Amino acid sequence: VKSCFWILAAAALLPIAADANDFPTQARVEYVLRCMDSRGGRVYETLYACVCSIDRIAERFTYDEYEAAEVLALLRTTPGERGGVFRDPEGYEELAKKYLEVTEAAEKSCFRSVAPSQGRP
Amino acid sequence: MTVAVAALGLMLPALTAANSDLMKLMSNSDNWAIFGGDYAGTRYSKLDEINAGNVGKLQPVWTFSTGVLRGHEGGPLVIGDTLYIHTPFPNNVYAIDLKDQSIIWSYKPQQNAEETIPVMCCDTVYRGLGYAEGRIFLQQADTHLVALDAKTGKEIWKVRNGDPKKGETNTNAPLVVKDKVITGISGGEFGVKGFVAAYNTSDGKLAWKAYSVGPDKDLLVDPKKTTHLGKAIGADSSLKTWEGDQWQLGGGTTWGWYSYDPDLNLVYYGSGNPGTWNPVVRPGDNRWSMTIFARDLDTGMAKWVYQMTPHDEWDFDGVNEMILADIDVKGKARKVLVHFDRNGFGYTLDRVTGELLVAEKYDPAVNWATHVDMKTGRPQVVAEFSTDQQGQDVNTKNICPAALGTKDQQPAAFSPKTKLFYVPTNHVCMDYEPFEVEYVAGQPYVGATLSMFPAGKVTGSGSHMGNFIAWDASAGKIVWSLPERFSVWSGALATAGDVVFYGTLEGYLKAVDAKTGKELYKFKTPSGIIGNVNTWRHNGKQYVGVLSGIGGWAGIGMAAGLTGETEGLGAVGAYKSLDKYTQLGGVLTVFALPD
């Protein structure tokens, strides 16, 4: 049962834009700087973890999809009808959730493996 | 009598001077002296250094981080060597020296967040400052209107325009004309009774106040002289269209943009939704909600009104900008007012008389009405999409547009060169279910459940949520249309360089060809753009600036560590001081061509 789960999990991960790796330099640098700032500052430990993190994110998303997911993840929390536009449409919740899952998983695993103690602010 | 004449004699030169100061600043394209670029609200600049041929070489040259989170609407004012920029709540103001981008002064008002923020329906936005005669006018969220010394940032006077305890707040930019500051009120979702107020620029004293609903004396109308499509409105024009005293919670708030015609001395603006979103419980036309007003600047008296959506059933607030232009309509030169309403119709009216000239859909998806009857001005409502006829607790499906409208407040631009209007739009439809709701002061008074989705679900035309269009207001026709993945919530800018600018929710500033719509340039700013693109010239060089910063928060991951609103306040150079600023904070990005 356990191995079956891992095969399924791997299958779910693999087909998603694995080869696109098309994040522009500006997007990667912005992510890494913001990530470092929010994870305890500009030291090599956070640099390595944040670089690892954006690489993992870029494996799971095309940049186009990531951009849309980021907008949805942010705007869906706007109160009232303005937020509704980003909560209601079909597929939007899934995309926003994917953004949260992917970024969290990426940061979690990268910070665990690279910077166990210094990573957290 | 003698005294009166003497007083008049003293007052007149001051009035003229106040008027001409801002008029003079606006006529010099080096400045961006008012939110709409000019009193007509064209958002057009005569500057042409940046043009369709070279805009592709545009570069970001400096940035300013506001240090405040949430949605950043509006844009900077530029007067000579100084740029003035505002933030969302807490509505900080910065004066920036364009010579070296240093901060000359900042003003940080103290506002009661617990009292104010919960009654702001849709994010804590603020759309901009006013300027005249060495004074900056700030309209705070908690309704305080403040006059600041533009040189020092010192407070000159401060008045209260409303009461957040009753659900009254402000998000609009004040309009300064002659010796008056015009402002409105927000709170349509809290049963607030809308009004427009004029305060004296000199001392903040209330000069006049005109409500959108209620008895004639409150409306500032003349039953015999004020007209609706050429006919006198008659006595009790508002009261007769409400059941009992429902007008007391009549909405008709005035949170949009204001424009002004100096020759006619008329101020133009629109009113919002009529109280609760449940139309079943408020029978009647609910006048004068959803209405375009033309008021005399000096007295506030309405010259004409036009109600676009009588008895609203969809939350189609009529507050969007009123752009004043002189164009030919049906072969005749007309002074017109062009308005892209939330209800999906693009209106062209004679702004002198209020005569309705054109009313056509500016998104083909619009389906709640077949057309506007040009004699009565009434939209011909389709029963299938009438939330009133379908009834309370019934989910009326596939109404286009959604409540946010084919366009919300994000202002369009008009180029007198191409004679086209450039309009940021939503391409979104909705299901709408009205329900019974009780009014409690300071509590949401909505009474409808909504679900929104891309218009393509109804029309079968793709999954995009927005379009950026060019519109011919004479013919009432779309000239070109650019699909955008998300709604376009930024204000547009048109220039004599035949370039049109707008921003996207992904954060791109885009420049397109004014004639064809062809994309010429795009650059990704640090956050989504719901601000308006402005342009100015300093030391002979043209700049383009836009605020980015959108509402909401991702909640976990890296965004979780970025909640310190006070960090990096006013940090110049978003990249230079990344360690001091927060990811979601607003940033003004300024562009220019390479030297």
XYZ file of C-alpha atoms in Angstrom:
716
model
C 0.000 0.000 0.000
C 2.781 2.357 0.914
C 4.728 1.885 -2.306
C 1.527 2.263 -4.280
C 1.046 5.672 -2.661
C 4.502 6.788 -3.641
C 3.999 5.725 -7.245
C 0.786 7.714 -7.362
C 2.413 10.729 -5.780
C 5.294 10.599 -8.222
C 2.916 10.216 -11.148
C 0.989 13.251 -9.961
C 4.158 15.287 -9.797
C 5.831 14.278 -13.008
C 3.652 15.363 -15.901
C 3.189 18.929 -14.720
C 5.346 21.133 -16.899
C 8.433 19.380 -15.690
C 10.516 20.548 -18.592
C 9.351 24.117 -19.033
C 11.744 25.632 -16.485
C 10.924 29.006 -18.024
C 10.975 31.391 -15.064
C 12.671 34.650 -16.105
C 15.752 35.778 -14.187
C 13.867 38.751 -12.742
C 11.198 36.481 -11.262
C 13.805 34.136 -9.761
C 15.868 36.942 -8.240
C 12.786 38.656 -6.818
C 11.627 35.409 -5.279
C 15.012 34.638 -3.779
C 15.472 38.116 -2.282
C 11.989 38.157 -0.793
C 12.385 34.609 0.434
C 15.696 35.447 2.135
C 14.241 38.557 3.736
C 11.302 36.642 5.134
C 13.395 33.695 6.285
C 15.903 35.380 8.490
C 17.996 37.636 6.308
C 20.676 37.649 3.666
C 23.046 34.890 4.622
C 24.275 31.968 2.546
C 22.051 29.518 4.398
C 18.906 31.322 3.304
C 20.312 31.950 -0.166
C 20.834 28.237 -0.779
C 17.450 27.306 0.624
C 15.622 29.962 -1.369
C 17.405 29.054 -4.598
C 16.459 25.438 -3.972
C 12.908 26.523 -3.321
C 12.423 28.538 -6.526
C 13.973 25.693 -8.544
C 11.397 23.314 -7.116
C 8.573 25.744 -7.764
C 9.737 26.179 -11.363
C 9.606 22.405 -11.784
C 5.959 22.329 -10.830
C 4.695 25.359 -12.735
C 5.172 26.978 -16.096
C 5.870 30.651 -15.425
C 2.576 31.609 -17.048
C 0.660 29.312 -14.713
C 2.651 30.499 -11.699
C 1.833 34.138 -12.448
C -1.880 33.395 -12.586
C -1.742 31.230 -9.470
C 0.032 33.967 -7.520
C -2.625 36.545 -8.463
C -5.375 34.164 -7.371
C -3.661 33.191 -4.133
C -3.379 36.866 -3.199
C -6.636 38.328 -4.475
C -8.996 35.634 -3.306
C -8.646 36.979 0.239
C -9.905 40.437 -0.764
C -13.224 41.007 0.964
C -16.523 41.378 -0.875
C -17.314 41.072 -4.533
C -13.826 42.125 -5.578
C -12.429 38.992 -3.997
C -15.339 36.933 -5.260
C -14.139 37.270 -8.825
C -11.038 35.367 -7.762
C -12.753 32.790 -5.568
C -15.729 31.688 -7.629
C -14.622 30.720 -11.152
C -14.054 27.083 -11.949
C -10.469 25.941 -11.504
C -9.426 29.087 -9.608
C -9.552 27.537 -6.181
C -7.500 24.576 -7.379
C -4.879 26.865 -8.895
C -4.658 29.029 -5.781
C -4.379 25.908 -3.634
C -1.673 24.553 -5.885
C 0.263 27.788 -5.433
C 0.063 27.528 -1.672
C 0.887 23.825 -1.647
C 3.791 24.088 -4.043
C 5.410 27.122 -2.425
C 4.957 25.735 1.054
C 6.256 22.284 0.133
C 9.227 23.780 -1.708
C 10.219 26.036 1.168
C 9.626 23.373 3.748
C 11.771 20.763 2.073
C 14.524 23.173 1.056
C 14.804 24.763 4.459
C 14.783 21.407 6.176
C 17.608 20.048 4.071
C 19.776 23.110 3.717
C 19.278 25.343 6.694
C 17.698 23.481 9.589
C 18.097 26.126 12.264
C 18.980 29.441 10.687
C 16.177 29.302 8.163
C 13.360 30.433 10.406
C 13.206 34.053 11.465
C -26.690 96.014 -0.856
C -23.508 98.015 -0.858
C -21.983 95.555 1.555
C -22.934 92.638 -0.662
C -21.417 94.272 -3.717
C -18.252 95.088 -1.841
C -18.000 91.513 -0.623
C -18.504 90.225 -4.113
C -15.882 92.590 -5.405
C -13.442 91.217 -2.881
C -14.322 87.624 -3.565
C -14.225 87.579 -7.334
C -10.489 88.057 -7.951
C -9.693 85.342 -5.420
C -12.086 82.949 -7.147
C -10.615 83.616 -10.560
C -7.101 83.212 -9.255
C -7.899 79.918 -7.559
C -9.440 78.674 -10.721
C -6.649 79.758 -13.007
C -3.832 78.396 -10.823
C -4.807 74.765 -11.294
C -6.003 75.428 -14.848
C -2.578 76.814 -15.686
C -0.803 73.846 -14.124
C -3.050 71.409 -15.976
C -2.452 73.102 -19.311
C 1.299 72.485 -18.961
C 1.886 68.829 -19.871
C 5.037 68.743 -17.742
C 2.680 68.425 -14.775
C 0.102 65.793 -13.908
C -1.853 68.152 -11.715
C -5.149 66.310 -11.278
C -6.134 62.632 -11.130
C -7.747 62.665 -14.562
C -4.932 64.662 -16.178
C -7.385 67.523 -16.743
C -10.848 68.608 -15.537
C -12.375 66.668 -18.443
C -10.835 63.459 -17.090
C -9.347 62.477 -20.451
C -6.174 60.961 -18.957
C -4.472 62.231 -22.111
C -1.032 63.846 -22.264
C 0.370 66.005 -25.051
C 3.845 64.634 -24.332
C 5.238 62.652 -27.270
C 8.901 61.954 -26.479
C 7.815 58.398 -25.706
C 5.999 57.281 -28.842
C 4.849 54.226 -30.734
C 8.241 54.019 -32.437
C 10.457 54.010 -29.330
C 8.296 52.864 -26.410
C 9.790 49.386 -26.817
C 13.023 50.793 -25.348
C 11.346 51.999 -22.139
C 13.180 51.207 -18.880
C 12.330 51.399 -15.187
C 14.459 54.265 -13.806
C 13.391 54.670 -10.209
C 10.987 53.197 -7.717
C 9.329 54.284 -4.498
C 8.049 51.801 -1.953
C 5.009 53.029 -0.037
C 5.556 50.534 2.772
C 1.805 49.947 2.977
C 0.042 46.694 2.099
C -3.257 46.106 0.279
C -4.616 47.521 -2.957
C -2.986 50.658 -4.376
C -5.370 52.600 -6.614
C -4.944 56.025 -8.220
C -1.598 57.527 -9.155
C 0.834 60.321 -8.401
C 0.347 64.048 -8.915
C 3.300 65.953 -10.359
C 3.591 69.716 -9.878
C 6.863 71.138 -11.169
C 9.740 69.520 -9.282
C 7.559 67.654 -6.804
C 5.703 64.366 -7.001
C 2.935 63.683 -4.477
C 1.891 60.115 -3.775
C -0.732 58.644 -1.459
C -1.194 55.187 0.064
C -4.232 53.051 0.897
C -5.328 53.145 4.558
C -3.742 54.677 6.670
C -3.595 57.188 3.772
C -0.030 58.419 4.147
C 1.139 61.174 1.819
C 4.671 61.683 0.507
C 6.126 64.654 -1.322
C 9.105 63.548 -3.383
C 11.754 65.791 -4.899
C 12.068 64.781 -8.566
C 15.634 66.066 -8.701
C 16.986 63.264 -6.517
C 13.892 61.268 -5.468
C 14.380 62.243 -1.860
C 11.399 62.632 0.454
C 10.649 66.309 1.113
C 7.935 65.564 3.663
C 5.513 62.883 4.686
C 2.126 63.137 6.365
C 0.818 60.177 8.339
C -2.695 60.646 9.616
C -3.891 58.884 12.750
C -7.096 57.028 12.007
C -9.137 54.575 14.013
C -8.509 51.318 12.162
C -10.989 49.234 14.198
C -13.764 51.670 13.432
C -12.912 52.335 9.789
C -11.521 49.221 8.101
C -14.414 46.846 8.891
C -16.884 49.174 7.158
C -14.835 49.500 3.967
C -16.619 47.074 1.689
C -13.856 46.083 -0.681
C -10.290 46.629 0.385
C -8.832 49.763 1.960
C -8.140 51.592 -1.273
C -7.719 55.334 -1.835
C -7.699 56.892 -5.292
C -5.677 60.050 -4.975
C -4.965 63.582 -3.865
C -6.089 66.996 -5.009
C -3.920 70.069 -5.506
C -4.489 73.806 -5.889
C -2.711 76.993 -4.874
C 0.045 75.418 -2.827
C -2.283 73.034 -1.016
C -2.642 69.268 -1.126
C -6.086 67.899 -0.342
C -6.269 64.474 1.284
C -9.525 62.546 1.646
C -8.955 60.051 4.457
C -10.759 56.715 4.739
C -12.350 57.784 8.052
C -13.960 60.651 6.017
C -11.707 63.450 7.303
C -10.858 65.866 4.516
C -7.496 67.527 5.128
C -5.730 70.501 3.544
C -1.937 70.314 3.711
C 0.707 72.869 2.865
C 2.203 71.416 -0.338
C 5.658 72.757 0.585
C 5.877 71.486 4.146
C 3.132 68.898 4.635
C 1.780 70.893 7.590
C -1.918 70.537 8.271
C -3.875 73.715 7.436
C -7.389 72.508 8.195
C -9.268 69.277 8.699
C -13.024 68.600 8.545
C -15.187 65.533 8.995
C -17.262 64.541 5.982
C -19.095 61.550 7.481
C -19.172 58.952 10.255
C -17.631 55.462 10.002
C -19.934 54.352 12.864
C -22.781 54.679 10.363
C -20.810 52.846 7.701
C -19.602 56.041 6.034
C -16.054 55.999 4.655
C -14.170 57.580 1.753
C -12.072 56.133 -1.040
C -12.471 58.824 -3.724
C -10.014 61.477 -4.831
C -11.264 64.992 -4.065
C -11.809 67.406 -6.962
C -10.598 71.000 -6.498
C -12.415 73.643 -8.534
C -12.300 77.395 -8.002
C -12.566 77.922 -4.243
C -14.099 74.529 -3.482
C -13.093 70.932 -2.809
C -15.694 68.455 -3.991
C -15.911 65.058 -2.342
C -18.365 62.177 -2.041
C -19.020 59.263 0.310
C -18.734 55.453 0.288
C -20.861 52.908 2.119
C -23.520 51.718 -0.329
C -23.220 48.256 1.181
C -23.976 49.674 4.633
C -27.204 51.547 3.895
C -25.441 54.901 3.703
C -27.370 57.743 2.016
C -25.111 59.107 -0.710
C -24.215 62.772 -1.073
C -21.721 65.089 -2.665
C -20.269 67.904 -0.567
C -18.384 71.084 -1.435
C -15.994 72.538 1.133
C -14.207 75.884 0.912
C -10.555 75.425 0.009
C -9.670 78.337 2.303
C -11.052 77.061 5.618
C -12.814 73.725 5.062
C -16.241 75.183 5.767
C -19.123 73.304 4.127
C -20.392 75.338 1.163
C -23.134 72.965 0.017
C -24.199 69.357 0.286
C -26.474 67.522 -2.144
C -27.947 64.064 -1.507
C -28.645 61.445 -4.174
C -31.990 60.439 -2.640
C -34.676 62.052 -0.487
C -36.720 65.276 -0.417
C -36.076 67.985 -3.015
C -34.387 70.349 -0.545
C -31.811 67.646 0.270
C -31.303 66.784 -3.399
C -30.555 70.413 -4.365
C -32.839 70.226 -7.385
C -35.296 72.666 -8.885
C -38.392 70.564 -9.737
C -39.182 72.937 -12.607
C -35.704 73.491 -13.988
C -33.719 70.348 -13.273
C -34.278 67.964 -16.174
C -34.170 64.238 -16.886
C -33.744 63.659 -20.641
C -35.064 67.144 -21.398
C -38.137 67.025 -19.116
C -38.458 68.792 -15.765
C -38.197 66.192 -12.990
C -41.127 67.684 -11.024
C -41.697 67.757 -7.266
C -40.598 64.879 -5.006
C -38.881 63.136 -7.902
C -36.931 60.856 -5.568
C -39.484 60.276 -2.770
C -42.146 59.087 -5.238
C -39.924 56.243 -6.399
C -39.374 54.607 -3.013
C -41.766 52.751 -0.751
C -42.320 54.590 2.542
C -39.115 55.900 4.059
C -36.844 53.348 2.368
C -35.017 56.247 0.769
C -33.424 56.805 4.174
C -31.255 53.755 3.430
C -31.209 54.663 -0.197
C -27.561 54.236 -1.047
C -26.691 56.241 -4.121
C -23.194 56.736 -2.741
C -20.690 58.794 -4.679
C -17.358 57.042 -4.432
C -16.253 57.436 -8.051
C -14.566 60.101 -10.124
C -15.569 63.724 -10.671
C -15.085 65.930 -13.699
C -15.778 69.587 -14.463
C -16.521 71.803 -17.448
C -15.225 75.350 -16.809
C -17.340 76.873 -19.614
C -20.578 75.410 -18.284
C -19.466 75.589 -14.631
C -20.876 72.080 -14.158
C -19.518 69.218 -12.064
C -20.283 65.692 -13.295
C -20.381 62.456 -11.299
C -22.474 59.357 -10.777
C -24.317 57.737 -7.873
C -24.168 54.118 -6.750
C -26.510 51.265 -5.886
C -29.840 51.844 -4.053
C -29.426 50.322 -0.593
C -29.808 46.573 -0.309
C -28.896 44.351 -3.237
C -32.261 42.604 -2.815
C -34.470 44.428 -5.347
C -37.686 42.665 -4.305
C -37.918 44.577 -1.015
C -37.464 48.051 -2.536
C -40.023 48.518 -5.316
C -39.843 51.590 -7.566
C -37.207 53.279 -9.679
C -35.222 54.249 -6.544
C -34.284 57.672 -7.881
C -31.631 59.067 -7.969
C -29.455 56.061 -7.434
C -27.494 54.852 -10.501
C -27.664 58.373 -11.896
C -25.379 60.798 -13.728
C -25.578 64.263 -12.137
C -24.608 67.616 -13.667
C -24.436 70.198 -10.870
C -23.608 73.875 -10.748
C -20.252 74.221 -9.012
C -21.156 77.350 -7.085
C -24.558 76.328 -5.738
C -24.699 72.547 -6.073
C -28.020 72.874 -7.890
C -28.574 70.012 -10.356
C -28.984 71.145 -13.946
C -29.764 67.699 -15.288
C -29.794 64.093 -14.180
C -29.990 60.808 -16.034
C -30.791 57.536 -14.306
C -29.090 54.709 -16.194
C -30.340 51.720 -14.210
C -33.754 52.425 -12.631
C -34.549 49.940 -9.827
C -31.176 48.244 -9.794
C -31.247 44.451 -9.549
C -27.555 43.701 -10.062
C -25.421 46.267 -8.123
C -24.522 48.237 -11.240
C -23.231 51.379 -9.433
C -23.206 54.420 -11.731
C -20.062 55.963 -10.233
C -17.532 55.382 -13.013
C -15.689 58.343 -14.507
C -17.406 60.937 -16.717
C -15.066 61.837 -19.574
C -15.784 65.176 -21.240
C -14.890 65.402 -24.916
C -15.804 67.421 -27.974
C -16.562 64.974 -30.787
C -18.893 64.607 -33.761
C -21.975 62.520 -33.158
C -24.126 61.695 -36.166
C -22.261 64.293 -38.206
C -22.758 67.073 -35.686
C -20.115 68.589 -33.404
C -21.208 67.999 -29.815
C -19.948 68.715 -26.332
C -20.344 65.257 -24.885
C -19.938 63.300 -21.700
C -18.837 59.693 -22.229
C -19.431 57.177 -19.460
C -18.704 53.456 -19.359
C -21.167 52.174 -16.835
C -20.914 49.069 -14.716
C -24.171 47.967 -16.394
C -22.202 47.320 -19.604
C -23.487 50.233 -21.679
C -21.197 52.937 -22.999
C -23.176 56.196 -22.853
C -22.606 59.350 -24.873
C -24.667 62.310 -23.648
C -24.813 65.978 -24.569
C -23.204 67.392 -21.439
C -24.910 70.781 -21.845
C -28.474 69.449 -21.891
C -28.213 65.855 -20.671
C -29.668 64.562 -23.956
C -28.930 60.874 -24.526
C -27.071 60.437 -27.839
C -25.604 56.926 -27.778
C -26.057 53.930 -25.455
C -24.448 50.724 -26.691
C -22.920 47.627 -25.115
C -19.144 47.858 -24.817
C -18.865 44.134 -24.203
C -20.897 41.906 -26.520
C -21.480 39.534 -23.577
C -23.849 42.013 -21.843
C -27.246 40.285 -21.680
C -29.335 41.679 -18.788
C -30.912 44.223 -21.156
C -31.445 44.013 -24.905
C -30.866 47.747 -25.449
C -31.564 51.196 -24.027
C -34.740 52.879 -25.245
C -33.430 56.185 -26.559
C -36.678 58.077 -25.818
C -37.169 57.011 -22.216
C -33.518 56.230 -21.499
C -34.616 52.962 -19.894
C -32.710 49.727 -20.384
C -34.998 47.004 -21.743
C -34.547 44.339 -19.080
C -34.572 40.658 -20.078
C -36.910 38.748 -17.720
C -34.605 35.724 -17.584
C -31.851 37.889 -16.066
C -34.051 40.060 -13.829
C -33.262 39.133 -10.224
C -36.455 40.922 -9.210
C -38.757 39.067 -11.618
C -37.078 35.747 -10.840
C -37.635 36.640 -7.212
C -36.258 36.385 -3.702
C -34.390 33.188 -2.803
C -34.205 32.254 -6.481
C -30.761 31.932 -8.041
C -30.880 33.894 -11.295
C -28.164 32.451 -13.496
C -25.728 33.596 -16.184
C -26.258 37.360 -15.881
C -23.693 39.415 -17.804
C -21.960 41.473 -16.585
C -21.308 40.494 -12.948
C -21.886 42.960 -10.101
C -18.464 44.536 -10.586
C -19.700 45.598 -13.972
C -18.208 45.511 -17.432
C -16.010 48.144 -15.888
C -15.539 49.333 -12.330
C -13.885 52.576 -11.181
C -10.634 52.063 -13.155
C -10.742 55.108 -15.435
C -10.597 55.012 -19.231
C -8.614 57.480 -21.377
C -9.543 59.562 -24.427
C -7.181 60.623 -27.191
C -8.289 63.704 -29.126
C -5.817 62.562 -31.805
C -7.428 59.204 -32.547
C -10.857 60.260 -31.168
C -10.947 56.893 -29.434
C -11.636 55.954 -25.826
C -9.387 53.321 -24.260
C -11.267 51.245 -21.755
C -10.059 48.679 -19.187
C -12.860 46.122 -18.768
C -14.127 43.058 -16.935
C -15.418 40.113 -18.937
C -17.234 38.396 -16.093
C -20.771 37.075 -15.541
C -22.643 35.930 -12.422
C -25.390 34.003 -10.682
C -27.319 36.234 -8.244
C -29.668 35.240 -5.447
C -31.387 37.987 -3.437
C -32.449 37.340 0.176
C -34.193 39.196 2.983
C -31.943 41.421 5.093
C -32.445 43.692 8.117
C -30.734 47.065 8.353
C -28.377 47.586 11.307
C -26.271 50.760 11.359
C -22.640 50.065 10.539
C -23.393 46.481 9.455
C -23.310 45.186 5.867
C -26.687 45.683 4.193
C -26.281 43.537 1.126
C -28.917 40.822 0.837
C -27.700 38.844 -2.151
C -25.442 35.875 -2.750
C -23.275 36.017 -5.837
C -21.148 33.630 -7.800
C -18.912 34.952 -10.578
C -17.229 33.325 -13.574
C -15.634 34.208 -16.921
C -18.112 35.515 -19.508
C -16.945 32.754 -21.830
C -18.947 30.270 -19.789
C -22.089 32.021 -21.080
C -20.939 33.131 -24.530
C -18.639 30.198 -25.308
C -15.762 32.578 -26.016
C -12.843 31.447 -23.889
C -11.888 31.749 -20.228
C -10.361 35.240 -20.073
C -11.757 37.633 -17.441
C -10.946 40.966 -19.053
C -10.445 42.980 -22.221
C -8.709 46.237 -22.968
C -10.719 47.928 -25.701
C -10.712 50.961 -27.977
C -14.191 52.490 -28.247
C -15.762 54.851 -30.756
C -18.196 56.881 -28.653
C -19.856 58.469 -31.713
C -20.911 55.172 -33.215
C -21.010 53.198 -29.990
C -18.710 50.530 -31.390
C -15.644 48.569 -30.269
C -12.720 49.359 -32.610
C -10.286 46.789 -31.225
C -10.220 44.529 -28.200
C -7.298 42.852 -26.441
C -8.180 39.852 -24.295
C -6.554 39.741 -20.836
C -6.450 36.675 -18.569
C -7.751 38.708 -15.622
C -9.967 41.768 -15.414
C -8.107 44.984 -16.184
C -8.300 47.014 -12.978
C -5.790 49.744 -13.808
C -6.588 53.159 -15.221
C -5.478 53.870 -18.784
C -3.276 56.644 -20.181
C -3.275 57.924 -23.774
C -0.535 60.176 -25.154
C 0.256 62.303 -28.172
C 2.973 59.742 -28.923
C 0.116 57.465 -30.063
C 0.821 55.076 -27.230
C -1.744 53.841 -24.742
C -0.681 52.435 -21.367
C -2.431 50.172 -18.883
C -1.502 47.688 -16.179
C -2.492 44.095 -15.458
C -3.209 42.143 -12.296
C -0.108 40.032 -12.921
C 1.855 43.280 -12.579
C 2.687 44.124 -16.175
C 2.762 47.700 -17.373
C 1.785 47.434 -21.032
C 2.118 49.925 -23.869
C 0.025 49.407 -26.996
C -0.352 51.219 -30.304
C -3.215 53.721 -30.026
C -4.457 52.980 -33.538
C -4.165 49.203 -33.707
C -3.817 47.939 -30.142
C -0.601 46.138 -31.040
C 1.495 45.445 -27.948
C 4.714 47.468 -28.063
C 6.170 46.995 -24.575
C 5.596 45.227 -21.297
C 7.446 45.179 -18.001
C 6.649 43.280 -14.851
C 6.431 45.550 -11.816
C 6.781 44.141 -8.276
C 3.057 43.447 -7.818
C -0.337 43.494 -9.544
C -1.473 46.852 -10.941
C -4.781 48.429 -9.978
C -3.376 51.972 -10.015
C -3.660 54.441 -12.869
C -0.815 55.147 -15.293
C 0.278 58.812 -15.305
C 2.955 60.727 -17.218
C 4.932 63.940 -16.729
C 8.113 65.697 -17.839
C 10.997 66.730 -15.632
C 14.065 68.567 -16.907
C 12.826 68.063 -20.430
C 12.484 64.282 -20.109
C 9.219 62.356 -20.212
C 8.421 59.848 -17.462
C 5.627 57.323 -17.021
C 4.683 56.181 -13.533
C 2.345 53.568 -12.109
C 1.536 52.195 -8.667
C 1.494 48.466 -8.153
C 0.198 46.642 -5.098
C -2.871 44.484 -4.833
C -5.125 43.475 -1.999
C -5.155 40.170 -0.239
C -2.535 37.954 1.272
C -1.473 34.425 0.491
C -1.671 33.485 4.126
C 1.164 31.004 4.360
C 4.581 30.382 2.927
C 6.795 33.349 2.383
C 3.945 35.814 2.537
C 3.398 34.875 6.168
C 6.589 36.579 7.237
C 5.608 39.800 5.487
C 3.043 41.396 7.695
C 4.996 44.311 9.121
C 3.153 47.253 7.605
C 5.425 49.758 9.245
C 8.625 48.326 7.881
C 10.320 50.252 5.140
C 7.897 53.143 5.219
C 8.669 55.440 2.366
C 11.800 53.619 1.295
C 13.015 55.098 -1.952
C 14.355 52.490 -4.320
C 12.377 49.312 -3.864
C 15.277 47.209 -5.019
C 17.979 49.136 -3.233
C 16.248 48.617 0.067
C 14.614 45.255 -0.418
C 15.642 44.299 3.067
C 13.432 47.052 4.412
C 10.347 46.505 2.383
C 7.637 43.934 2.218
C 6.732 41.851 -0.790
C 3.140 42.869 -0.879
C 3.726 46.548 -0.219
C 2.896 49.104 -2.869
C 5.560 50.359 -5.234
C 5.543 53.303 -7.604
C 7.617 52.371 -10.641
C 8.798 55.184 -12.901
C 9.851 54.572 -16.509
C 11.755 56.587 -19.111
C 13.648 56.111 -22.352
C 17.423 55.584 -22.064
C 19.440 58.813 -22.424
